[in-house]
PDB file of C-alpha atoms in Angstrom:
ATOM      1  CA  UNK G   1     193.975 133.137 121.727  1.00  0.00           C
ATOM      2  CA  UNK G   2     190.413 134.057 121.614  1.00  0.00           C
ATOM      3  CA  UNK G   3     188.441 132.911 124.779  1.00  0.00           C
ATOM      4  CA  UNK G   4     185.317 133.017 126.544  1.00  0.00           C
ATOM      5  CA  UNK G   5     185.862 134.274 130.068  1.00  0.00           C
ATOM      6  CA  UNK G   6     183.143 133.755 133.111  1.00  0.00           C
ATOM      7  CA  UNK G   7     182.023 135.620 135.567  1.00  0.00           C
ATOM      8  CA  UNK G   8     181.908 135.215 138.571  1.00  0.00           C
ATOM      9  CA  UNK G   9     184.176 131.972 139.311  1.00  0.00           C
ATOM     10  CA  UNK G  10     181.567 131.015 141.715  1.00  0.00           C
ATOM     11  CA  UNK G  11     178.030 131.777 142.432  1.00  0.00           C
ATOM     12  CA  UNK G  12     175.849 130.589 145.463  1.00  0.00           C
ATOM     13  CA  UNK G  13     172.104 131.200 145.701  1.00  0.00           C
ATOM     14  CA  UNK G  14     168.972 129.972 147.388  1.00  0.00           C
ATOM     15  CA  UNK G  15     166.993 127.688 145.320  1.00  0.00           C
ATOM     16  CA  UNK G  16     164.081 129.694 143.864  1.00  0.00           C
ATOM     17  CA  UNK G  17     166.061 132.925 143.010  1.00  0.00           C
ATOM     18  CA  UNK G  18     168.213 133.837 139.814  1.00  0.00           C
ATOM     19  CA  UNK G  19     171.421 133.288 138.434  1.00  0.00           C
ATOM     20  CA  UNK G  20     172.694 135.151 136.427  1.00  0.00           C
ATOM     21  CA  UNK G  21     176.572 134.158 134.586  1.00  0.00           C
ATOM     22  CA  UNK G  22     178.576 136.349 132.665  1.00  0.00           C
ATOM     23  CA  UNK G  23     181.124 135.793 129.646  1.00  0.00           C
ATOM     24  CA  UNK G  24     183.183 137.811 127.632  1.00  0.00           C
ATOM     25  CA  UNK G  25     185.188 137.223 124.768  1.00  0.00           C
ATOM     26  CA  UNK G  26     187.760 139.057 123.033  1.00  0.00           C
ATOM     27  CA  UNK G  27     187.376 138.585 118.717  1.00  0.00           C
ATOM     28  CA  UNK G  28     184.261 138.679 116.489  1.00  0.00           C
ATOM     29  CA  UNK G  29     182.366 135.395 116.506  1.00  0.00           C
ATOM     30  CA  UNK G  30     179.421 133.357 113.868  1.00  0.00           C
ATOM     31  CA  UNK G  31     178.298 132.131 117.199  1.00  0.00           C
ATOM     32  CA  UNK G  32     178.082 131.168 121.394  1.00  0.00           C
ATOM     33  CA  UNK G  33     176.934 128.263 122.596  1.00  0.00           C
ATOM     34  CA  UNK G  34     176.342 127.781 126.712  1.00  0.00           C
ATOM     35  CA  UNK G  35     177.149 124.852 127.981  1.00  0.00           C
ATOM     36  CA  UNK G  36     176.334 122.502 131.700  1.00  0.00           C
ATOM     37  CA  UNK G  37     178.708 120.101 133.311  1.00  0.00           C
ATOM     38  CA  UNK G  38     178.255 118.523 136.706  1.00  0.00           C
ATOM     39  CA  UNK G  39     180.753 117.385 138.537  1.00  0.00           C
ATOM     40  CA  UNK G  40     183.277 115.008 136.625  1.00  0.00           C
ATOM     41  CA  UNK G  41     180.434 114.642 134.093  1.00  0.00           C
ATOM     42  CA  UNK G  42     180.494 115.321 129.825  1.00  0.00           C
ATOM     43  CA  UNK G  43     179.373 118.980 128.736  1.00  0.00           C
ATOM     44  CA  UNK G  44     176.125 119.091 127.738  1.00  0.00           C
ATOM     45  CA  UNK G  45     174.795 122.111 125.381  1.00  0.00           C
ATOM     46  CA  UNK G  46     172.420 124.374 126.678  1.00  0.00           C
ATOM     47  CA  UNK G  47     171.510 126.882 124.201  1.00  0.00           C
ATOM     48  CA  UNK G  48     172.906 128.511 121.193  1.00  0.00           C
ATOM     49  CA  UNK G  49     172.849 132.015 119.909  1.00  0.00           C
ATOM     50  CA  UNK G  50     174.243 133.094 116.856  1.00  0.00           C
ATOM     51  CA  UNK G  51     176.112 136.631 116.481  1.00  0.00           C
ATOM     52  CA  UNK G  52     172.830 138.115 114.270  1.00  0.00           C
ATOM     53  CA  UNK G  53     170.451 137.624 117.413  1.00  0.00           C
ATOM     54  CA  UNK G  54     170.483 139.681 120.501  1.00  0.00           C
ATOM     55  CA  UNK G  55     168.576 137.144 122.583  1.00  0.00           C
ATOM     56  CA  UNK G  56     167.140 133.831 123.068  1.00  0.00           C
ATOM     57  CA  UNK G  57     165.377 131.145 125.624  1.00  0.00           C
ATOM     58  CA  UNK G  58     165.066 127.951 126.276  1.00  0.00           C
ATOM     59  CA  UNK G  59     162.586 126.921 129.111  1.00  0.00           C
ATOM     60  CA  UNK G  60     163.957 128.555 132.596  1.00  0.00           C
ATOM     61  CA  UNK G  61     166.933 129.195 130.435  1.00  0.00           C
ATOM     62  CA  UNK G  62     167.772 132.925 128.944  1.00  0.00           C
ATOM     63  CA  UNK G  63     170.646 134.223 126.507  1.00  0.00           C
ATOM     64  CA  UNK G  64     171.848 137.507 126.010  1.00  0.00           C
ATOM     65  CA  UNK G  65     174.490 138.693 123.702  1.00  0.00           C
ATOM     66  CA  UNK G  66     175.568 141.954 122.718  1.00  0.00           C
ATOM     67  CA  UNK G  67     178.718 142.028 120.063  1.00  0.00           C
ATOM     68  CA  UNK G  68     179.365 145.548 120.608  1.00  0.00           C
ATOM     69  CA  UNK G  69     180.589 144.800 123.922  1.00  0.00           C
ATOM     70  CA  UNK G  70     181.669 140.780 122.718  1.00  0.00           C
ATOM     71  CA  UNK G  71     179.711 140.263 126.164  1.00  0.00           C
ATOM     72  CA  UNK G  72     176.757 137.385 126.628  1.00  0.00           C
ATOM     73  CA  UNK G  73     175.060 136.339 129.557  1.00  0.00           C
ATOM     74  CA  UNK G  74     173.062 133.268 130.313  1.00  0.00           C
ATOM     75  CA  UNK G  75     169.876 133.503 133.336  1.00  0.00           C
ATOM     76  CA  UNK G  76     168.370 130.672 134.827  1.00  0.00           C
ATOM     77  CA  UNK G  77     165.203 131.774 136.452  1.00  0.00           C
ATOM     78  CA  UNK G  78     163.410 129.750 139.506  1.00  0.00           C
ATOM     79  CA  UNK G  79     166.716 128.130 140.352  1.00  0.00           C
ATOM     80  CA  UNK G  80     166.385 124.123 141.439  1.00  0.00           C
ATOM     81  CA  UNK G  81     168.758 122.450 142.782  1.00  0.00           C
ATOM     82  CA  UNK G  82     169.407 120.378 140.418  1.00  0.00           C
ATOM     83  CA  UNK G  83     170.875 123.136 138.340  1.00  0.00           C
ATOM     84  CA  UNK G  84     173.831 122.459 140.673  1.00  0.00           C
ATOM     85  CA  UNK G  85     176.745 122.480 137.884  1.00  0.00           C
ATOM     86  CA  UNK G  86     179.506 124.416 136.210  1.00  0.00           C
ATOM     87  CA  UNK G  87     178.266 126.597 133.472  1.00  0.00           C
ATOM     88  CA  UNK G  88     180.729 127.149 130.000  1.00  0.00           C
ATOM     89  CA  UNK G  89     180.526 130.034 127.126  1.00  0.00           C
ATOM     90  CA  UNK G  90     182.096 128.416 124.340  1.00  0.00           C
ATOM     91  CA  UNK G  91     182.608 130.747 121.301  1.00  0.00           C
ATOM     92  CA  UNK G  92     184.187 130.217 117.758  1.00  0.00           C
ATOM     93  CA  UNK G  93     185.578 132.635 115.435  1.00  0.00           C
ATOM     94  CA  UNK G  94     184.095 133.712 112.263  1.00  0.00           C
ATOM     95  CA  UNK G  95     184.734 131.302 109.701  1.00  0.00           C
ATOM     96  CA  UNK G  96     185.551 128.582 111.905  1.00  0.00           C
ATOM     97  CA  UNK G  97     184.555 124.830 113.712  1.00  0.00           C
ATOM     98  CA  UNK G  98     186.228 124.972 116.281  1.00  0.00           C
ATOM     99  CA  UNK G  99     184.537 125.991 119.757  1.00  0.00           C
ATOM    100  CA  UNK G 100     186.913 127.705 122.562  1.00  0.00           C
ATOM    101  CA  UNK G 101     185.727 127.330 126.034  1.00  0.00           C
ATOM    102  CA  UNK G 102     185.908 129.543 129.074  1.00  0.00           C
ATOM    103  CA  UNK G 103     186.900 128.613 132.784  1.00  0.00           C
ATOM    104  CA  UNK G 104     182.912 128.454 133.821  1.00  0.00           C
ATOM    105  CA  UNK G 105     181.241 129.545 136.550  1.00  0.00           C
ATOM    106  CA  UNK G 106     180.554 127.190 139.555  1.00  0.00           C
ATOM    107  CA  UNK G 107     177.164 127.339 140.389  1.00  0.00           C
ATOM    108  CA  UNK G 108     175.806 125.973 143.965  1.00  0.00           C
ATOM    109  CA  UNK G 109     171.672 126.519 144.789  1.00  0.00           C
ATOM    110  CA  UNK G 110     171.271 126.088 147.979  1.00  0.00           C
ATOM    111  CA  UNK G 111     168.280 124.114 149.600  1.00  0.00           C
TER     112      UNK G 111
ATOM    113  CA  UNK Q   1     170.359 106.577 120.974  1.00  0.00           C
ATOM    114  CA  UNK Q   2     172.531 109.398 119.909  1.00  0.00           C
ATOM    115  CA  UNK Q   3     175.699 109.605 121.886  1.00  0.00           C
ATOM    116  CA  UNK Q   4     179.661 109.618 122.145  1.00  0.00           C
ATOM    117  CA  UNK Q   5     181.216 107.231 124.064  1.00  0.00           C
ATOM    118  CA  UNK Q   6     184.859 106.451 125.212  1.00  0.00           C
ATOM    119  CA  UNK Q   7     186.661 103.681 126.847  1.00  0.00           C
ATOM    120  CA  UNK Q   8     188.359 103.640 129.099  1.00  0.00           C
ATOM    121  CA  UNK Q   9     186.373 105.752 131.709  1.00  0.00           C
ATOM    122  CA  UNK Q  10     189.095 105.502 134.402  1.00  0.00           C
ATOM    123  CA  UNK Q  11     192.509 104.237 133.826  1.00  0.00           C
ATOM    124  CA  UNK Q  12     196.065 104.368 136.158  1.00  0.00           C
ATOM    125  CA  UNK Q  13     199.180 103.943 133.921  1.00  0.00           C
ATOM    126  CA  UNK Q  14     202.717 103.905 134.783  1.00  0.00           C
ATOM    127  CA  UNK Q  15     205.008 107.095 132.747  1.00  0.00           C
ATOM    128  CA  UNK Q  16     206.200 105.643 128.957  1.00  0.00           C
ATOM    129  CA  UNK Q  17     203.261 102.598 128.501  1.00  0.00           C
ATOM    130  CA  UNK Q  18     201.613 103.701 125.258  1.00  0.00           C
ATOM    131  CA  UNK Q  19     198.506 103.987 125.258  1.00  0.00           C
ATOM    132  CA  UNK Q  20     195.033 104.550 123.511  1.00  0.00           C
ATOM    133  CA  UNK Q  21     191.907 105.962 124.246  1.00  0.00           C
ATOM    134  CA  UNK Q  22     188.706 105.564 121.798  1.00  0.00           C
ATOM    135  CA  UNK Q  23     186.200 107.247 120.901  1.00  0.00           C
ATOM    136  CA  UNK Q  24     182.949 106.391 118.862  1.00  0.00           C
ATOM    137  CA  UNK Q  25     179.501 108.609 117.629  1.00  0.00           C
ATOM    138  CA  UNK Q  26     177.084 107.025 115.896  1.00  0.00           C
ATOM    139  CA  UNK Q  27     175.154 110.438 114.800  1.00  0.00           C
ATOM    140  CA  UNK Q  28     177.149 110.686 111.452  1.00  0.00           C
ATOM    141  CA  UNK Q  29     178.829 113.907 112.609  1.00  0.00           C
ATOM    142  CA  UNK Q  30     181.562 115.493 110.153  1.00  0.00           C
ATOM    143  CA  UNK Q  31     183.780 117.329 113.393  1.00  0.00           C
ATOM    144  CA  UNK Q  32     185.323 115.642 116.226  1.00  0.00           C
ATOM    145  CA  UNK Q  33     187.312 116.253 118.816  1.00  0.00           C
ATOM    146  CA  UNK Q  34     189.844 115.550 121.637  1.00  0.00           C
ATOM    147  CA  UNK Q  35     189.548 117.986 125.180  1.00  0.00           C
ATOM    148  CA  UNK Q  36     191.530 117.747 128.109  1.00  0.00           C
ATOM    149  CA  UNK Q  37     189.848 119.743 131.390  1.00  0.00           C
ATOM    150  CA  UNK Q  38     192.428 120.291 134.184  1.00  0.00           C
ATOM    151  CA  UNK Q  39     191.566 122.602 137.422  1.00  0.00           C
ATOM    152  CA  UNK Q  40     191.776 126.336 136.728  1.00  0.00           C
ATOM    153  CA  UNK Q  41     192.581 125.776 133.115  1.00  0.00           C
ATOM    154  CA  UNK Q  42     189.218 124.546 131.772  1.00  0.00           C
ATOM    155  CA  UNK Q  43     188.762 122.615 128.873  1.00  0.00           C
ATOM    156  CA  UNK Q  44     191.536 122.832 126.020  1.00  0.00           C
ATOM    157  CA  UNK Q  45     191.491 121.423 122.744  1.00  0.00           C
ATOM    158  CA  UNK Q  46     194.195 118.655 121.776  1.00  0.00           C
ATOM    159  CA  UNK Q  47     193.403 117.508 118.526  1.00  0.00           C
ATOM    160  CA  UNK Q  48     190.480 117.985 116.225  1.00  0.00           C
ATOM    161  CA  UNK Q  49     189.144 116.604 112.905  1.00  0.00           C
ATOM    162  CA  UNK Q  50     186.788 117.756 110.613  1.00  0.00           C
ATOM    163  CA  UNK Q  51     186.381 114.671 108.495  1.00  0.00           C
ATOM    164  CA  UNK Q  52     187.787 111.167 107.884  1.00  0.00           C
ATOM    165  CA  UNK Q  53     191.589 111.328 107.047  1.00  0.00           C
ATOM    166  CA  UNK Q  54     191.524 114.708 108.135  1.00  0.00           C
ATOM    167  CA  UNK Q  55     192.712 115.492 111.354  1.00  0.00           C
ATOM    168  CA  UNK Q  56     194.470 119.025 112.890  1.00  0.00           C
ATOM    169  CA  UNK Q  57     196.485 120.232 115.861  1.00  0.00           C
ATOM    170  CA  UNK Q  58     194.247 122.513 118.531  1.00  0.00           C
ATOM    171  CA  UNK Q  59     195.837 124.254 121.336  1.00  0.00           C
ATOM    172  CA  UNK Q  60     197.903 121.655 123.277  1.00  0.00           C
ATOM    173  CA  UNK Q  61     198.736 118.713 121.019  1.00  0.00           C
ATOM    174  CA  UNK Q  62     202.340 118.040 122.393  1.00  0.00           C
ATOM    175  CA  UNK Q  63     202.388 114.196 123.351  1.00  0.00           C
ATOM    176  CA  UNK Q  64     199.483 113.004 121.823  1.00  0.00           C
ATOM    177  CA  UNK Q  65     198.266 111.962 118.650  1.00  0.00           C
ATOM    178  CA  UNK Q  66     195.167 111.022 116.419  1.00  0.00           C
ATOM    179  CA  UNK Q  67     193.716 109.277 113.540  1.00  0.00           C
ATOM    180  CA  UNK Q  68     190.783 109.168 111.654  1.00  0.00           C
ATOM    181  CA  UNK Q  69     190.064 106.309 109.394  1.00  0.00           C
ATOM    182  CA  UNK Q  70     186.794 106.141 110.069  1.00  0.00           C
ATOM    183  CA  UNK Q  71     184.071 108.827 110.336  1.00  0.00           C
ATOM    184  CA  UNK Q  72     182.512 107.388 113.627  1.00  0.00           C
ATOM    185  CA  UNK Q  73     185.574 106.678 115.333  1.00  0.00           C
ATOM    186  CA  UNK Q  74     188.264 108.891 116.820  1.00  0.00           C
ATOM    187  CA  UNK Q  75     190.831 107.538 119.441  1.00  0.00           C
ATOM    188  CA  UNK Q  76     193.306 109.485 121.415  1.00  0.00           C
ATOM    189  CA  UNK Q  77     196.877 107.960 121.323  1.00  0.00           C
ATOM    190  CA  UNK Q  78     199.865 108.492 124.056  1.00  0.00           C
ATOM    191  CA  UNK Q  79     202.935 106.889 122.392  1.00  0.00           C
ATOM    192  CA  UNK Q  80     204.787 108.070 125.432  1.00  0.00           C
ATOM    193  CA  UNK Q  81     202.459 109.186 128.597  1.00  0.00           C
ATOM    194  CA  UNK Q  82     204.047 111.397 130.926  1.00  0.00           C
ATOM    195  CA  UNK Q  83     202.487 112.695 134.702  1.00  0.00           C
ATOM    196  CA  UNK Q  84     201.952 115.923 133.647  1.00  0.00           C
ATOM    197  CA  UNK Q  85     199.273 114.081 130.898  1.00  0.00           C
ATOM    198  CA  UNK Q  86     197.006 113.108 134.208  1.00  0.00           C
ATOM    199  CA  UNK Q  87     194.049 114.632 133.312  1.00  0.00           C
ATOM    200  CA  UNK Q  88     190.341 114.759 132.424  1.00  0.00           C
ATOM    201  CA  UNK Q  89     189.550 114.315 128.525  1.00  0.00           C
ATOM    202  CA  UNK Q  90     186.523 114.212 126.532  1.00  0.00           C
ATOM    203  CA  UNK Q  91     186.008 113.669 123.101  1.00  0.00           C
ATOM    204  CA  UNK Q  92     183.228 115.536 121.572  1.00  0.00           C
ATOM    205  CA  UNK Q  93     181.047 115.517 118.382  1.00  0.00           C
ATOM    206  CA  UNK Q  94     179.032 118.080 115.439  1.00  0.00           C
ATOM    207  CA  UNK Q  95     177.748 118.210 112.703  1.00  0.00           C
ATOM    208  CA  UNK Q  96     180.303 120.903 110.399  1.00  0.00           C
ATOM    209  CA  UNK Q  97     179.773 123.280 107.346  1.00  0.00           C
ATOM    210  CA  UNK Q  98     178.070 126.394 107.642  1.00  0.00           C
ATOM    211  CA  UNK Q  99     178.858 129.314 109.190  1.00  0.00           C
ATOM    212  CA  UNK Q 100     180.061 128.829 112.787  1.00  0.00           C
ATOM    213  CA  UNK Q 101     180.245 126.079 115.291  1.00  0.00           C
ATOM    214  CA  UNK Q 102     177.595 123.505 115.671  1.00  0.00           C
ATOM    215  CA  UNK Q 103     176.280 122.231 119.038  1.00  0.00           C
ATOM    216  CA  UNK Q 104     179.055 119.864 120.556  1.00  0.00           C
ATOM    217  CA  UNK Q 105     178.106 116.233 121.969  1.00  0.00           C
ATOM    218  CA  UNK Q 106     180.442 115.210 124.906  1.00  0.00           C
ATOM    219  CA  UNK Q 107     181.357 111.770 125.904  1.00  0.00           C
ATOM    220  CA  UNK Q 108     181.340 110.979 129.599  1.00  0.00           C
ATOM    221  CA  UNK Q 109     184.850 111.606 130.177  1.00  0.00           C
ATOM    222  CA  UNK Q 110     188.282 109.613 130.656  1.00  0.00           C
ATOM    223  CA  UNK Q 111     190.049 109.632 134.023  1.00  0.00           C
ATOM    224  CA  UNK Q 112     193.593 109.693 133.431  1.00  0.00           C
ATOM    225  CA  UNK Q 113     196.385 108.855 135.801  1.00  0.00           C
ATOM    226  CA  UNK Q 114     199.779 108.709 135.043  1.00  0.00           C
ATOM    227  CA  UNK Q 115     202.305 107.806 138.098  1.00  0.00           C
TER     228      UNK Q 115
END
């Protein structure tokens, strides 16, 4: 089935630099959506970007997609640690609801 | 405030007790749906509906099922709960219509054991 896949798994910086996430998916999509979850916690969207835009940003927070490659990527710039979490690309396929999540990527900022 | 919620948040059940968890949104959204999140596997879709009296299979719907008589409510039923049902679920929220997927709302999650 069609699915978002992170990248890395895991991801450990010092608070202050750049992260940088990864996610790949395998059909042709209306849109992705990013998505944050710490630890136990509900998902809570980030950012959406639909397949006619190339980038977006929100705050510290920026988007990439390019469908030629069915590849996105989602910075977060001036890391805090509060943006301690697991990070989700969820995409859907054209013409439909429903949203299908990736694995995430674990991200740790270190003090 | 806008929000999903679910009871119970934790709950410890022996195998074969039926039971029920609900779900509620009170942002008038058209889609909802039922996720369960175990280690390494992410979060898969059980059960999804994209309207009142309207209600679909997702990717792993064995043992469970749904209803929707009501457009803010959505529970999750196990007629039959077995330990390989011990999980993490969330029920989640949109709007629907359009092209695409709309932003999601996720309830705080239900802790499920099943001994």
């Amino acid at each position: 089935s069609q699915q978002g896949e992170e990248d890395p798994q895991a991801l450990s910086i010092q608070e202050g630099e750049n992260a940088t996430m990864n996610c790949s998916y395998k059909t042709s999509i209306n849109n992705l959506q990013w998505y944050r979850q710490n630890s136990g916690r509900g998902l809570v969207h980030l950012i959406l970007i639909r397949s006619n835009e190339r980038e977006k940003h929100s705050g510290r927070l920026r988007v990439t997609l390019d469908t030629s490659k069915k590849s996105s990527s989602l910075l977060i710039t001036a890391s805090r640690a509060a943006d301690t979490a697991s990070y989700f690309c969820a995409t859907d396929a054209e013409g439909a609801q429903k949203l299908v999540f990736g694995q995430g990527t674990r991200l740790t900022i270190n003090p | 405030e806008a929000q999903v919620t679910q009871n119970p948040r934790y709950l410890i059940t022996v195998t074969g007790k039926k039971l029920t968890v609900t779900c509620s949104q009170n942002m008038n959204h058209e889609y909802m749906s039922w996720y369960r999140q175990d280690p390494g596997l992410g979060l898969r879709q059980i059960y999804y509906s994209m309207n009142v009296e309207v209600t679909d299979k997702g990717d792993v719907p064995e043992g469970y099922k749904v209803s929707r008589k009501e457009k803010r409510n959505f529970p999750l039923i196990l007629e039959s709960p077995s330990p390989n049902q011990t999980s993490l679920y969330f029920c989640a929220s949109s709007f629907s219509g359009g092209q695409g997927a709309y932003e999601q709302y996720f309830g705080p999650g239900t802790r499920l054991t099943v001994t």
